[in-house]
CSV table of C-alpha atoms in Angstrom, one decimal:
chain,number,residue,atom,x,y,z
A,989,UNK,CA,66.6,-43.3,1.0
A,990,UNK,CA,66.8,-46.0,3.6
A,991,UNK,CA,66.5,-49.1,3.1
A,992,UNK,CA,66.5,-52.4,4.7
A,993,UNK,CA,67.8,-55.1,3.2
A,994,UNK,CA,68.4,-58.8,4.7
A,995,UNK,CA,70.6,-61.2,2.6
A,996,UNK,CA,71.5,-64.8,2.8
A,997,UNK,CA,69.2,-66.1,5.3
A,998,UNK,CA,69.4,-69.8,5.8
A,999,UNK,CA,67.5,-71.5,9.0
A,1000,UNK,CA,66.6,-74.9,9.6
A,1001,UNK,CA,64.7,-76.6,12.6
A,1002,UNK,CA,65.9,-79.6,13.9
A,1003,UNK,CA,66.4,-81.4,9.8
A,1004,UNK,CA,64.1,-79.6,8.2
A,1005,UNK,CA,65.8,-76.4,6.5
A,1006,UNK,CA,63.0,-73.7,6.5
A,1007,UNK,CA,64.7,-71.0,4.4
A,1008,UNK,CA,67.3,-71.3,1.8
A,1009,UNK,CA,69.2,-68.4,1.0
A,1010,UNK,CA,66.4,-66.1,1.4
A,1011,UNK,CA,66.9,-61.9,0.0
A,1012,UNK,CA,64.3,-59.5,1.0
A,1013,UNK,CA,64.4,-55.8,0.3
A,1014,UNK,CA,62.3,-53.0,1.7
A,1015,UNK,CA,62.7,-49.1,1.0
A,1016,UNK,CA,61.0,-46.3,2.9
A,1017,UNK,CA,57.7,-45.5,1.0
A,1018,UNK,CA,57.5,-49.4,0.5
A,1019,UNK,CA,55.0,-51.7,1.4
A,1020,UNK,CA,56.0,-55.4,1.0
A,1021,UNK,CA,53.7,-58.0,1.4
A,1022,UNK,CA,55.3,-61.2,2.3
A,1023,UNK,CA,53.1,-64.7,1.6
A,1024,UNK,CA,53.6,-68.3,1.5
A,1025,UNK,CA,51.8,-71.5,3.1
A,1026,UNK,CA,51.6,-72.3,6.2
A,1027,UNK,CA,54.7,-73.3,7.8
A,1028,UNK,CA,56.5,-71.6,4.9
A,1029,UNK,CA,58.9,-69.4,7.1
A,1030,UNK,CA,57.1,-66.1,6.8
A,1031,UNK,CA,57.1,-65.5,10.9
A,1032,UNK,CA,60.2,-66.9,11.5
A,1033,UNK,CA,62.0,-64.9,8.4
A,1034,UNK,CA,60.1,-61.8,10.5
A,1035,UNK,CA,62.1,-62.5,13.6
A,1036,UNK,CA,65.6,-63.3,11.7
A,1037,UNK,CA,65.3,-59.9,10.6
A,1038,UNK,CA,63.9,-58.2,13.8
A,1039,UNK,CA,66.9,-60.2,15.5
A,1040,UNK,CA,64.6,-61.9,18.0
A,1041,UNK,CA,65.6,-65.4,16.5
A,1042,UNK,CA,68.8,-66.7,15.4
A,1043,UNK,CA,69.6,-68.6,12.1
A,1044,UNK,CA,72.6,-70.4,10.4
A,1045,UNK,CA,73.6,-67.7,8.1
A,1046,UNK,CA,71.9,-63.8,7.8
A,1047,UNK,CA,73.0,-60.8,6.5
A,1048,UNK,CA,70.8,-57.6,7.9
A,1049,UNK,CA,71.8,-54.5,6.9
A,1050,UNK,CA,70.0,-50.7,7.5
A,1051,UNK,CA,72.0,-48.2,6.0
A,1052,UNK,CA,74.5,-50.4,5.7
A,1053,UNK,CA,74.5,-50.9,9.3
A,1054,UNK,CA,74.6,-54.7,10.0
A,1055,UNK,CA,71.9,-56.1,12.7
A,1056,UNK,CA,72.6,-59.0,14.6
A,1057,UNK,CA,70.3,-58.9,17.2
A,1058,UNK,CA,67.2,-56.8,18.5
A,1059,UNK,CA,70.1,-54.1,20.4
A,1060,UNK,CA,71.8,-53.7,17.5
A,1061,UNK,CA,69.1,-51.8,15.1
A,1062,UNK,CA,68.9,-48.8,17.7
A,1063,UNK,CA,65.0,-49.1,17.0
A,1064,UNK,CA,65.4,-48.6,13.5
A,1065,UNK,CA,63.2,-51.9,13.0
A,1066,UNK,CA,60.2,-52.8,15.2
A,1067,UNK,CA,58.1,-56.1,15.0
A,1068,UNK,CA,54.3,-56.7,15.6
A,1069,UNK,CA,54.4,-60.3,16.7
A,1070,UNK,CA,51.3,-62.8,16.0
A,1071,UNK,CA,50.6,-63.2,20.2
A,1072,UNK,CA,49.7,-60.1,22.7
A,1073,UNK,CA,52.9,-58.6,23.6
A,1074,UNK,CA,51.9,-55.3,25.3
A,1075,UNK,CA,52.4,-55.3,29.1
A,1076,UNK,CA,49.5,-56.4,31.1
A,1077,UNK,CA,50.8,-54.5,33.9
A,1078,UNK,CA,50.7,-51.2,32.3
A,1079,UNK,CA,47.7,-48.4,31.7
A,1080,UNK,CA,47.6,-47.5,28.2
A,1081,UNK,CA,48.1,-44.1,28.2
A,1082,UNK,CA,51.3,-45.1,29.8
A,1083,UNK,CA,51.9,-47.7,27.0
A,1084,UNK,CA,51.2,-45.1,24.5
A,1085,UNK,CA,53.2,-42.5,25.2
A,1086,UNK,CA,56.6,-44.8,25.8
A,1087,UNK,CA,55.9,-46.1,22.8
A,1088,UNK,CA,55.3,-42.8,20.7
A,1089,UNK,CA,56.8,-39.6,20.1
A,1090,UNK,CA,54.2,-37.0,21.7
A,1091,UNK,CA,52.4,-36.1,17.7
A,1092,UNK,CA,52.5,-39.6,17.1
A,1093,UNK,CA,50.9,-40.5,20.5
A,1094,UNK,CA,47.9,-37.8,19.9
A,1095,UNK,CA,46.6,-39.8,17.3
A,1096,UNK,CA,47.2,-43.2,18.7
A,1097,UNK,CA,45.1,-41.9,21.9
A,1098,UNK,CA,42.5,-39.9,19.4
A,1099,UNK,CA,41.5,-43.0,18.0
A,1100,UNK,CA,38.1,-44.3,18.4
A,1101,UNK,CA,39.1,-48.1,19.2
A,1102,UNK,CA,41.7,-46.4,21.6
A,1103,UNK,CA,39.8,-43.3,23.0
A,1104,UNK,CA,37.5,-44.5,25.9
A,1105,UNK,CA,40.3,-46.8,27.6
A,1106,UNK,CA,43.0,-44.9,28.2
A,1107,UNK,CA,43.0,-45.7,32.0
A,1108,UNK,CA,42.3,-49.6,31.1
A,1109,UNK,CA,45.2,-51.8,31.5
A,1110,UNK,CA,45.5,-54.0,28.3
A,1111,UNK,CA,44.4,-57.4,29.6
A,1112,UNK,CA,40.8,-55.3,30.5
A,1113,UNK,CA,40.5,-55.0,26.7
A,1114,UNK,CA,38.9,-57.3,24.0
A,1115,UNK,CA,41.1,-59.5,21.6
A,1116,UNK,CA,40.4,-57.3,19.0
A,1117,UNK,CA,40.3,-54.0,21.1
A,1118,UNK,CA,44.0,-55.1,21.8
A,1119,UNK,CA,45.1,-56.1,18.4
A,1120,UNK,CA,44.2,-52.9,17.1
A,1121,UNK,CA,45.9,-51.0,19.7
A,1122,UNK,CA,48.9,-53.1,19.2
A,1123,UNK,CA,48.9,-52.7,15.3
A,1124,UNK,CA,48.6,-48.6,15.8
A,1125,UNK,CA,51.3,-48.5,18.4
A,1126,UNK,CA,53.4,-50.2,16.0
A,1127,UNK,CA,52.4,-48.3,12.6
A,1128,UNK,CA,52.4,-45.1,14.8
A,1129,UNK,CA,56.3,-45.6,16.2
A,1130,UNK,CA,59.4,-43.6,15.4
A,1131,UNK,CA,61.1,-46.4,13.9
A,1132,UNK,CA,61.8,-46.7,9.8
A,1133,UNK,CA,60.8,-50.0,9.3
A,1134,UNK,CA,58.2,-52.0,10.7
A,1135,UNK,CA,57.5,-56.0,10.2
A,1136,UNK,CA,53.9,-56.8,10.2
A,1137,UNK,CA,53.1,-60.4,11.7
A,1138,UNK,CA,49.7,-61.4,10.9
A,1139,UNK,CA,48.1,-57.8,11.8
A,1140,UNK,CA,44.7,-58.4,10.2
A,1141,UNK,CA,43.7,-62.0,12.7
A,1142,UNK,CA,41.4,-60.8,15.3
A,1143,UNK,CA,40.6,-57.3,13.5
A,1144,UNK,CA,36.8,-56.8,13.0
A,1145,UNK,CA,36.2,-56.1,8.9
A,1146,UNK,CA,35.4,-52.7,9.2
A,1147,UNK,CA,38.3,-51.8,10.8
A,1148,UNK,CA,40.6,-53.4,8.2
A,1149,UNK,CA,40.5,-50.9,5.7
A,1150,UNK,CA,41.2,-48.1,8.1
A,1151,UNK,CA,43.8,-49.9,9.4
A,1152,UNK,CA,45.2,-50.5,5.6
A,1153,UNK,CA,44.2,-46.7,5.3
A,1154,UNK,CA,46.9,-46.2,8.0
A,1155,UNK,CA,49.6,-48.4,7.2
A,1156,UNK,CA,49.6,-46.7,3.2
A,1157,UNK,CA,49.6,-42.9,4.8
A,1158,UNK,CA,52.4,-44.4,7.3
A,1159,UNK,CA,54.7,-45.7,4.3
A,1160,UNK,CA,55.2,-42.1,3.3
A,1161,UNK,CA,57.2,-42.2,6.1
A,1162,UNK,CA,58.5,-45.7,6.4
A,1163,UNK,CA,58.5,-49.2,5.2
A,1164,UNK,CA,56.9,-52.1,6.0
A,1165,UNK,CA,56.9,-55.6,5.5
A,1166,UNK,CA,53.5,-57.9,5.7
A,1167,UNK,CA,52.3,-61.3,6.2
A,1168,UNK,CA,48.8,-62.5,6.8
A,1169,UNK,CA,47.1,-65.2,5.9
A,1170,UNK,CA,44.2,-63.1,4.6
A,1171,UNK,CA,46.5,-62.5,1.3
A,1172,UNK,CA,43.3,-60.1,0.1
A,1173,UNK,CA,43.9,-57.7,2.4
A,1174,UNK,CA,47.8,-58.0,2.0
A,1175,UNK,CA,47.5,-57.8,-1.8
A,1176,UNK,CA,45.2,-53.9,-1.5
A,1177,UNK,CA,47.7,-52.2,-0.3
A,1178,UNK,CA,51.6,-54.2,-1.1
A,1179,UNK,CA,53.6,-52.1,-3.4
A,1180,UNK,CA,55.6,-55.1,-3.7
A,1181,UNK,CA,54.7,-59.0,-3.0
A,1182,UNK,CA,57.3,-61.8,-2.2
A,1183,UNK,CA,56.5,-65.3,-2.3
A,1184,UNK,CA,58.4,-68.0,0.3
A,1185,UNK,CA,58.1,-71.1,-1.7
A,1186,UNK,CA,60.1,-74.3,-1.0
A,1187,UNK,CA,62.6,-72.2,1.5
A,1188,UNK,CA,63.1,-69.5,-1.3
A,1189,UNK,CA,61.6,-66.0,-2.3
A,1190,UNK,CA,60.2,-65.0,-5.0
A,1191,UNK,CA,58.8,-61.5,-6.5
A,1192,UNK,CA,55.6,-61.9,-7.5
A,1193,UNK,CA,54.4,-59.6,-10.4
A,1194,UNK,CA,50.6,-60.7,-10.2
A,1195,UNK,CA,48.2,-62.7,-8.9
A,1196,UNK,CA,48.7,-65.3,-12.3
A,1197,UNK,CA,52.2,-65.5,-10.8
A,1198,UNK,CA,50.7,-66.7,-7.5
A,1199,UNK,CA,48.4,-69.1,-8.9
A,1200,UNK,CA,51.9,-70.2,-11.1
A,1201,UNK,CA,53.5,-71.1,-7.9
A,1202,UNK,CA,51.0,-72.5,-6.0
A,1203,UNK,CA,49.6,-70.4,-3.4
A,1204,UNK,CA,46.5,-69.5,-5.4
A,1205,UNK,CA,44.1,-72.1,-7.0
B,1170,UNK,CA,65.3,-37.7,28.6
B,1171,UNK,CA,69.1,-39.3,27.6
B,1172,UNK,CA,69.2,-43.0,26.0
B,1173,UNK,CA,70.5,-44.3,29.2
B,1174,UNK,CA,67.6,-42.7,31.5
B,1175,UNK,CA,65.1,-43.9,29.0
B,1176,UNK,CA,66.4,-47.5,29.2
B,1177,UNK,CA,66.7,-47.3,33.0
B,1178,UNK,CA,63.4,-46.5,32.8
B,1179,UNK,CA,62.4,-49.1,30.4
B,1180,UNK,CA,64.4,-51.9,32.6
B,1181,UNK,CA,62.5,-50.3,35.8
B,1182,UNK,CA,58.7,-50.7,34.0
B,1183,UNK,CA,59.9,-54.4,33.2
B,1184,UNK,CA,60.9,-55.4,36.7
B,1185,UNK,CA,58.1,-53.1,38.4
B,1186,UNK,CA,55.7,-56.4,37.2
B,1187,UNK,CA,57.3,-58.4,40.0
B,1188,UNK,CA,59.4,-56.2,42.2
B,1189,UNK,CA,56.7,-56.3,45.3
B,1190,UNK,CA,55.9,-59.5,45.3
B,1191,UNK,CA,60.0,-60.1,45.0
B,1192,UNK,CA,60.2,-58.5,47.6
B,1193,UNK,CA,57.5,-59.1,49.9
B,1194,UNK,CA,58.3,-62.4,49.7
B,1195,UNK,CA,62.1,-61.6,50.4
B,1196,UNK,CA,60.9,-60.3,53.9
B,1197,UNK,CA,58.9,-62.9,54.7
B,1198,UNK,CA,61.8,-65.3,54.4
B,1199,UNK,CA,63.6,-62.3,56.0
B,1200,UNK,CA,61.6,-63.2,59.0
B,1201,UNK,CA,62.0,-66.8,58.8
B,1202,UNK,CA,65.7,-67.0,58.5
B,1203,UNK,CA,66.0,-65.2,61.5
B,1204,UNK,CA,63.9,-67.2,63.6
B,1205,UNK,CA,66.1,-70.2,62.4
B,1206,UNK,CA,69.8,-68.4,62.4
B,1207,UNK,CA,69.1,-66.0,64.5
B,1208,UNK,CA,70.8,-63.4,61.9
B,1209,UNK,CA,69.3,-59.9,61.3
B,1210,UNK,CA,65.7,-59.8,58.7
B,1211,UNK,CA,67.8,-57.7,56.5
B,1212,UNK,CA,70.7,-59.7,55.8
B,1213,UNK,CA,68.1,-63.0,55.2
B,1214,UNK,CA,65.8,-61.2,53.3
B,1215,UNK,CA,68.6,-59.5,51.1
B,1216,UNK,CA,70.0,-63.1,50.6
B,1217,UNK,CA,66.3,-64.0,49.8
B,1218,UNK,CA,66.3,-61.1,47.4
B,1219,UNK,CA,69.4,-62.1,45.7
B,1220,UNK,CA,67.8,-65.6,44.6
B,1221,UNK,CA,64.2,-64.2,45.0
B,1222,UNK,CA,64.2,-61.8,41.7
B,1223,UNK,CA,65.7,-63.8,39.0
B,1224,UNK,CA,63.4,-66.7,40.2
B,1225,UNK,CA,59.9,-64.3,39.8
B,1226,UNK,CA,61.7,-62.9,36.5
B,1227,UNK,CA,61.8,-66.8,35.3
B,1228,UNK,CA,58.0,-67.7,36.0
B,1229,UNK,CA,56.7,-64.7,34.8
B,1230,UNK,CA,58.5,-63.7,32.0
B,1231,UNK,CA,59.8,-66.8,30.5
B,1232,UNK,CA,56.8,-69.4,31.7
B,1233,UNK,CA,54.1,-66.8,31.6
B,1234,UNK,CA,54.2,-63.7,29.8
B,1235,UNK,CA,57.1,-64.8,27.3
B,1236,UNK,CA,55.9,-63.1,24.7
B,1237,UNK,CA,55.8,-59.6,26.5
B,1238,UNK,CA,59.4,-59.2,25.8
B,1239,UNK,CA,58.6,-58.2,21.8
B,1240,UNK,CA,57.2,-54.9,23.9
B,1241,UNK,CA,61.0,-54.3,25.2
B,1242,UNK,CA,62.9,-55.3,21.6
B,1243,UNK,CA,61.0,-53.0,20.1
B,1244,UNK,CA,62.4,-50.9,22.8
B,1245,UNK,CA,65.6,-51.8,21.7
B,1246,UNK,CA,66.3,-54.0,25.3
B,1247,UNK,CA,67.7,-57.5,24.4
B,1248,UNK,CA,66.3,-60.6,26.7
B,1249,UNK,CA,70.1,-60.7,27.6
B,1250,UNK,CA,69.8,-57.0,28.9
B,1251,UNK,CA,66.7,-57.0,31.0
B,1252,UNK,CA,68.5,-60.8,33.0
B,1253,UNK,CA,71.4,-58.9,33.6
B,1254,UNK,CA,69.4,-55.7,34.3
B,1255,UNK,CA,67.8,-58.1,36.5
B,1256,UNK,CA,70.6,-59.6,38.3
B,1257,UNK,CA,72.4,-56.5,39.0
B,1258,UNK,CA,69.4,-54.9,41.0
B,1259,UNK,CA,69.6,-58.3,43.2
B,1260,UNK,CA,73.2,-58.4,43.7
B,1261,UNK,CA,73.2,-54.9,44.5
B,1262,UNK,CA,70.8,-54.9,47.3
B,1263,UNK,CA,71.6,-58.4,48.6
B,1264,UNK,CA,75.3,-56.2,49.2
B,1265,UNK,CA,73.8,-52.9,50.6
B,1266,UNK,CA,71.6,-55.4,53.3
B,1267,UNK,CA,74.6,-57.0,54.2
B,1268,UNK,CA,77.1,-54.2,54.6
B,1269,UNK,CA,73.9,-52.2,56.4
């Protein structure tokens, strides 16, 4: 079974050392649900393992397969980043289908949020429009591992649970790792949750345990 | 499609944000340069061109849009690629005006 696992991660900004030897693990069929506080690390232990940032020590392996950089994971890992990333330039049916295999892209085009702007360029769409469009794109790729940054900000409430719906019949086919603020909704559907606390992680076995280390009062 | 057409492709969407302006702009100068050097448009405007595309790919991906390259590493393109990508096109149409 594949598996993604990043080892060893240390990365400091400026004096302030962010993460300390951090270990996360993430199998296919896994959803892992990454919290902390702010300015714990989560995004930037997202992008150390996407390869988009560097740090002082990592270890990244797929398969066995070490990643250094983005080039390296032959799109075996893709990232949903907290800011609009899709090109402004580009019709969304254009988007779509670089983005998916042709089943895959179906779907994404099928959807309701998706449907009636197909000929829109993203900038024509509303923040949430967008964010949802960006979040299916991403659950809806070929790749075996997808890192979640922050999907739920911007996402009207009743789309949330469809999009947890999504993400839970996607991890039959992959793994994912998760980190929103709006630890609720990351909690529903994690089949695993790791806490980044003081530059660490730690697995989490229930919610007392996240009130034991401080992220829950 | 082959690995290598797909990124081609991939490299071409990237650059097709700025490419007219690049090299509309490029003419222009084009124009200019030979009304001060007397030289041919194409030669000034592929020398334009040469300086002219890594300078659009600078204030529009890196000051404006920086964020849009997450869409090409999830394409598996590094930011490295896509400059290079970038300054090959340049150099290799600044050398087809001049030898033209």
């Amino acid at each position: 079974m594949s598996e993604l696992r990043a080892d060893s991660i240390i990365k400091s900004f400026g004096t302030k050392q962010v993460l300390t030897d951090v270990f996360v693990s993430c199998k296919k069929g896994e959803i892992v649900g990454l919290l902390g506080r702010n300015g714990s690390g989560k995004s930037t232990l997202l992008k150390i393992i996407f390869g988009s940032l560097s740090a002082e020590s990592k270890m990244v392996q797929v398969d066995h397969k070490i990643i250094h950089k983005v080039s390296d994971s032959n799109q075996r890992i893709n990232y949903l980043p907290q800011d609009r990333y899709l090109p402004s330039h580009l019709k969304i049916a254009n988007v779509i289908n670089i983005v998916c295999e042709p089943t895959q892209a179906k779907i994404v085009k099928n959807h309701r949020l998706v449907k009636s702007h197909l000929s829109k360029k993203s900038k024509q769409l509303s923040g949430g429009e967008r964010r949802a469009l960006e979040i299916l794109l991403i659950i809806y790729s070929h790749n075996e591992f997808s890192l979640l940054d922050e999907p739920f900000n911007g996402i009207a409430p009743i789309y949330k649970d469809e999009i947890k719906d999504r993400i839970q019949e996607r991890s039959k086919e992959k793994g994912f790792i998760i980190t929103d603020h709006d630890y609720r909704n990351v909690l529903d559907i994690a089949t695993k949750v790791i806490l980044i606390h003081d530059g660490g992680t730690k697995l989490m076995d229930s919610t007392d345990d996240l009130r034991k280390w401080g992220y829950l009062s | 499609m082959s690995s290598f057409v797909k990124k081609a492709y991939y490299i071409f969407i990237f650059q097709k944000k700025f490419l007219l302006p690049a090299i509309i702009i490029s003419v222009l100068l084009g124009f200019i340069g030979h009304s001060i050097n007397g030289k041919p448009i194409g030669t000034n405007a592929g020398l334009a061109y040469l300086f002219i595309l890594p300078l659009f790919q600078f204030f529009i991906y890196e000051l404006r849009y920086a964020h849009e390259y997450y869409f090409y590493y999830n394409l598996g393109i590094s930011k490295i690629a896509l400059w290079i990508a970038c300054i090959v096109h340049a150099l290799i149409l600044s050398l087809a005006t001049l030898l033209l």
